[in-house]
CSV table of C-alpha atoms in Angstrom, one decimal:
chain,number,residue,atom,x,y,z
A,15,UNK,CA,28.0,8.4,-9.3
A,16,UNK,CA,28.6,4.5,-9.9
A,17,UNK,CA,29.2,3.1,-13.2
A,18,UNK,CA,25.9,1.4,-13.2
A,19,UNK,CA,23.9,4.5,-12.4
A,20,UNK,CA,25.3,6.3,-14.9
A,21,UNK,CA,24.4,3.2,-17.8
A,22,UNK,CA,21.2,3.2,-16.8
A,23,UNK,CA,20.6,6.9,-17.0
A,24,UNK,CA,22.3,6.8,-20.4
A,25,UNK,CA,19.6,3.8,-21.7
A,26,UNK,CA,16.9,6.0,-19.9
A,27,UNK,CA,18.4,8.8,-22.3
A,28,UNK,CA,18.2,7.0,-25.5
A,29,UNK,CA,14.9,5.6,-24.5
A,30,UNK,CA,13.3,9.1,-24.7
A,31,UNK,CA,14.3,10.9,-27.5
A,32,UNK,CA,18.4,11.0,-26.2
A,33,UNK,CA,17.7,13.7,-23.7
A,34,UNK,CA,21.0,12.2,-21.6
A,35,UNK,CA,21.4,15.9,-20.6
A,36,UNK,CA,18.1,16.2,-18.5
A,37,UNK,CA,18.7,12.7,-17.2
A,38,UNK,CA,22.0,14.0,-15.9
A,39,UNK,CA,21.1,17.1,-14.7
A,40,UNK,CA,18.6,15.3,-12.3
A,41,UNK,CA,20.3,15.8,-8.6
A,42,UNK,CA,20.4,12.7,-6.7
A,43,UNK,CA,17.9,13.2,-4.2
A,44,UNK,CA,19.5,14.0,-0.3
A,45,UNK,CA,18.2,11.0,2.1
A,46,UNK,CA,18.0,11.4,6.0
A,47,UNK,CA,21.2,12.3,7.6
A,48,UNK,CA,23.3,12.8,4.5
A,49,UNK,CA,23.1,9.6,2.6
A,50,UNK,CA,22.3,10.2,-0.8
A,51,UNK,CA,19.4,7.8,-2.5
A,52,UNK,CA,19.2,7.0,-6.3
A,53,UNK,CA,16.6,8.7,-8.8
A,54,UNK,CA,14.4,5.6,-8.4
A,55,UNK,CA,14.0,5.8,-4.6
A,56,UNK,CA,13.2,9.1,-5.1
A,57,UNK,CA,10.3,8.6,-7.0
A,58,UNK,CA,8.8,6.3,-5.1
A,59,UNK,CA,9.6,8.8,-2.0
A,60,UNK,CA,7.4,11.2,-4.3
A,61,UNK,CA,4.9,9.0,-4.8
A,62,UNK,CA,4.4,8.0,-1.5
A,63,UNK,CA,4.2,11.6,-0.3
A,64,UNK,CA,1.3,12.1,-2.8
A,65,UNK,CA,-0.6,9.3,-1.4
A,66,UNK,CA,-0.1,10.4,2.3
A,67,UNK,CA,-1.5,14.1,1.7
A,68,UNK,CA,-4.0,12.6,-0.4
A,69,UNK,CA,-5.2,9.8,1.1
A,70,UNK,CA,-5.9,10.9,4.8
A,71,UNK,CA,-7.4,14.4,3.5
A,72,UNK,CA,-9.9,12.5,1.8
A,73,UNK,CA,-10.9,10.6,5.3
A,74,UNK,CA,-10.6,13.6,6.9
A,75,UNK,CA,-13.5,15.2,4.2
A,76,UNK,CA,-15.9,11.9,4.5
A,77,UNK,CA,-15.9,11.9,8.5
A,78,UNK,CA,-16.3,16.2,8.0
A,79,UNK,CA,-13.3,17.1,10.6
A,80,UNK,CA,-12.1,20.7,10.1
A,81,UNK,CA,-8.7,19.8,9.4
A,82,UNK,CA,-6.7,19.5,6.3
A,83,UNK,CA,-4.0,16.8,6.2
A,84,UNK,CA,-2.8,17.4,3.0
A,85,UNK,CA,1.3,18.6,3.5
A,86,UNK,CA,1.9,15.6,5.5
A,87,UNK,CA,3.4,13.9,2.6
A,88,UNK,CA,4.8,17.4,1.7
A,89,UNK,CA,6.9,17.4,5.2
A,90,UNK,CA,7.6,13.8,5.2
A,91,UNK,CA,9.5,14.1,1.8
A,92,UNK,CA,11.0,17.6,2.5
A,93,UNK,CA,12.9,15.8,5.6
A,94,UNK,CA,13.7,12.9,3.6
A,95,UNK,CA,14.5,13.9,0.1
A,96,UNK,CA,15.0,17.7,0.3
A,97,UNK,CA,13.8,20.9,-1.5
A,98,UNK,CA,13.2,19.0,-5.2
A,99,UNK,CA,10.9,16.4,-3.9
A,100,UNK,CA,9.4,18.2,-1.7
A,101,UNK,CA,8.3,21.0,-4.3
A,102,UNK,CA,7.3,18.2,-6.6
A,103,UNK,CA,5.2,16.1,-3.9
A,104,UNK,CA,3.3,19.8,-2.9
A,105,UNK,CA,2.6,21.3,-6.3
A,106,UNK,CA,1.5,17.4,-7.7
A,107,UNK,CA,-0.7,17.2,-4.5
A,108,UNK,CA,-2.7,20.2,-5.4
A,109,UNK,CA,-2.8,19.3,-9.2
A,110,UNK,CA,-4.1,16.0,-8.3
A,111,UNK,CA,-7.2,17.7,-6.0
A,112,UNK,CA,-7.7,20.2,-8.4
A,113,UNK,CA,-8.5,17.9,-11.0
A,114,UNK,CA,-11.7,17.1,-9.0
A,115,UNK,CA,-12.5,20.6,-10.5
A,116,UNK,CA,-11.9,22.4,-6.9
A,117,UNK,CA,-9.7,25.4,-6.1
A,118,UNK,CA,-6.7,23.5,-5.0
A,119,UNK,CA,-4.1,24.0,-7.4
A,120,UNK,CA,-4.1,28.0,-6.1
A,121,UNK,CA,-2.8,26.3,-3.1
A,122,UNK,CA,-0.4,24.8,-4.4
A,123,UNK,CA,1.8,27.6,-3.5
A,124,UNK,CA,1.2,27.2,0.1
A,125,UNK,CA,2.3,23.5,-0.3
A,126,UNK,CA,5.3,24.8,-1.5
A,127,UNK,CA,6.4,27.0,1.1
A,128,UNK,CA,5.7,24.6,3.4
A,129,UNK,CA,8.1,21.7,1.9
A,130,UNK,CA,11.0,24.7,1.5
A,131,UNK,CA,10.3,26.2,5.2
A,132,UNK,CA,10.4,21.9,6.7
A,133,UNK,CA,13.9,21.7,4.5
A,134,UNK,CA,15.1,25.0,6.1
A,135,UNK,CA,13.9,23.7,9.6
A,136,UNK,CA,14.9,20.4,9.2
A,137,UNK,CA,18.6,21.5,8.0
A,138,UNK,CA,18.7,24.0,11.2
A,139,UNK,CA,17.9,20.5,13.8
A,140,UNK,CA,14.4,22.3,14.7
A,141,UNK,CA,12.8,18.9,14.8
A,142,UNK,CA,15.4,18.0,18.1
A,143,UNK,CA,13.7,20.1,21.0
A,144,UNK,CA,10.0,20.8,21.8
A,145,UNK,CA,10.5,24.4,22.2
A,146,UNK,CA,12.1,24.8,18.7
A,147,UNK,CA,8.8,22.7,17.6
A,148,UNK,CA,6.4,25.5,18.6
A,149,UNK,CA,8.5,27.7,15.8
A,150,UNK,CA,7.9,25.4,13.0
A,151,UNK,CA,4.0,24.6,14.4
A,152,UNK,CA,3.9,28.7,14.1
A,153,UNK,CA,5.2,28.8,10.8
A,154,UNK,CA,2.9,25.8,9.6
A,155,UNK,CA,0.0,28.0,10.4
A,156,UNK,CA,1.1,31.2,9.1
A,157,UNK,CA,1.9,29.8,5.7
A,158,UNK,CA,-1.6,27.2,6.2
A,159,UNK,CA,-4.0,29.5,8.1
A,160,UNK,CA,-2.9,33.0,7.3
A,161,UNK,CA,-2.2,32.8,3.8
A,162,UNK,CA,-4.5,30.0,3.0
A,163,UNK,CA,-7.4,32.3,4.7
A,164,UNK,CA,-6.3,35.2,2.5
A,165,UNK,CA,-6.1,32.9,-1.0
A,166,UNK,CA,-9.8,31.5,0.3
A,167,UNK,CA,-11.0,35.6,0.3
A,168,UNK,CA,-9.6,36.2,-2.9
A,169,UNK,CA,-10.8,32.8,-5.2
A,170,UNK,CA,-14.5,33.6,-3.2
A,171,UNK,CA,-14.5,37.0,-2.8
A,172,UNK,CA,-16.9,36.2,0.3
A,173,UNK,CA,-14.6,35.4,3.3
A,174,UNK,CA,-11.9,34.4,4.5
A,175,UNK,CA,-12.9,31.0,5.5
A,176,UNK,CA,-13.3,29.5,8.7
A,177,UNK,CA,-10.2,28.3,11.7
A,178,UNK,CA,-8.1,29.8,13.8
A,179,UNK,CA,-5.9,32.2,11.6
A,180,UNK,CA,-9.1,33.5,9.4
A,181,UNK,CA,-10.1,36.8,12.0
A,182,UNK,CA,-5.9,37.1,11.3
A,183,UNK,CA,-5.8,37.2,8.1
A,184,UNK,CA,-9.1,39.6,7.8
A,185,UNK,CA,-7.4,41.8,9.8
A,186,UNK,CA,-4.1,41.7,7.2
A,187,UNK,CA,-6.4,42.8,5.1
A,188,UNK,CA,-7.6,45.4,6.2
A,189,UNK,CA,-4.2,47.0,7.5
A,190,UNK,CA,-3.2,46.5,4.0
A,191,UNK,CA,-6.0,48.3,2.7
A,192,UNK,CA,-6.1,46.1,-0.5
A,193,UNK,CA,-9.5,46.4,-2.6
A,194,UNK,CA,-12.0,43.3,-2.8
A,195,UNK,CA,-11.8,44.0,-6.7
A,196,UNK,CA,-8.1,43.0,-6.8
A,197,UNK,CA,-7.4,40.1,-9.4
């Protein structure tokens, strides 16, 4: 760390409440192909991954497509920034939407997986060849489809929502023998 980066995480310190220890402890965020980028570019990095799940979900809602944008943002960051931002960018996302007084912040946790299983990818070079594409597109709708279906059956209790992964994740269900009443 620089001399300068370290001041100015010291006068950061003081200004709130000399917490110089959680300034400190903040990793420096891991940029594309090992370069390391400054706690400031990182949160713009953040920000901007909010914004891109956010704001093409909400055009995707007004022109009513049956997709859901919102882990763009979450996979952009995880390939950029790595495992912190990526978490941050997912869960904020969802705490954002939810604020609209939805469900969204139970899928939150989907978010999540999603930005740690693009940082595992993305670490392991699946984003070089086509056929090791098809393994992340899988896993992307496992973790959106399947367990996004079986969060949707048990916040409504009525179904497991409509798309390609819903008739698999009704059928999890009943394998699994799980009762509706589960909380």
């Amino acid at each position: 760390m620089t001399r300068e980066a370290s001041k100015i995480r010291e006068l950061l310190g003081e200004m709130f409440n000399n917490s110089v220890f959680i300034l400190n402890s903040i990793p420096m965020i891991r940029g594309g192909k090992n370069k390391w980028i400054g706690v400031g570019s990182g949160v713009l990095l953040i920000v901007l991954g909010i914004l891109l799940n956010i704001v093409p979900n909400k055009h995707v809602g007004v022109f009513g497509l049956p997709l859901f944008f919102d882990c763009i943002g979450t996979i952009f960051v995880a390939m950029l920034g790595g495992v912190f931002p990526a978490v941050l960018v997912g869960f904020t996302t969802n705490l954002v939407k939810s604020l609209s007084g939805s469900f969204s912040m139970f899928y939150g946790v989907i978010s999540i997986f999603i930005g740690l299983a693009t940082v595992f990818f993305y670490n392991k070079k699946f984003f070089s060849s086509i056929p090791k594409l098809f393994v992340v597109i899988f896993c992307y709708a496992l973790l959106g489809g399947g367990l996004g279906s079986l969060f949707t059956y048990y916040l409504h209790r009525q179904s497991f929502g409509t798309g390609v992964l819903a008739p698999f994740a009704q059928y999890l269900h009943e394998v699994l023998g799980t009762s509706v009443f589960n909380s």
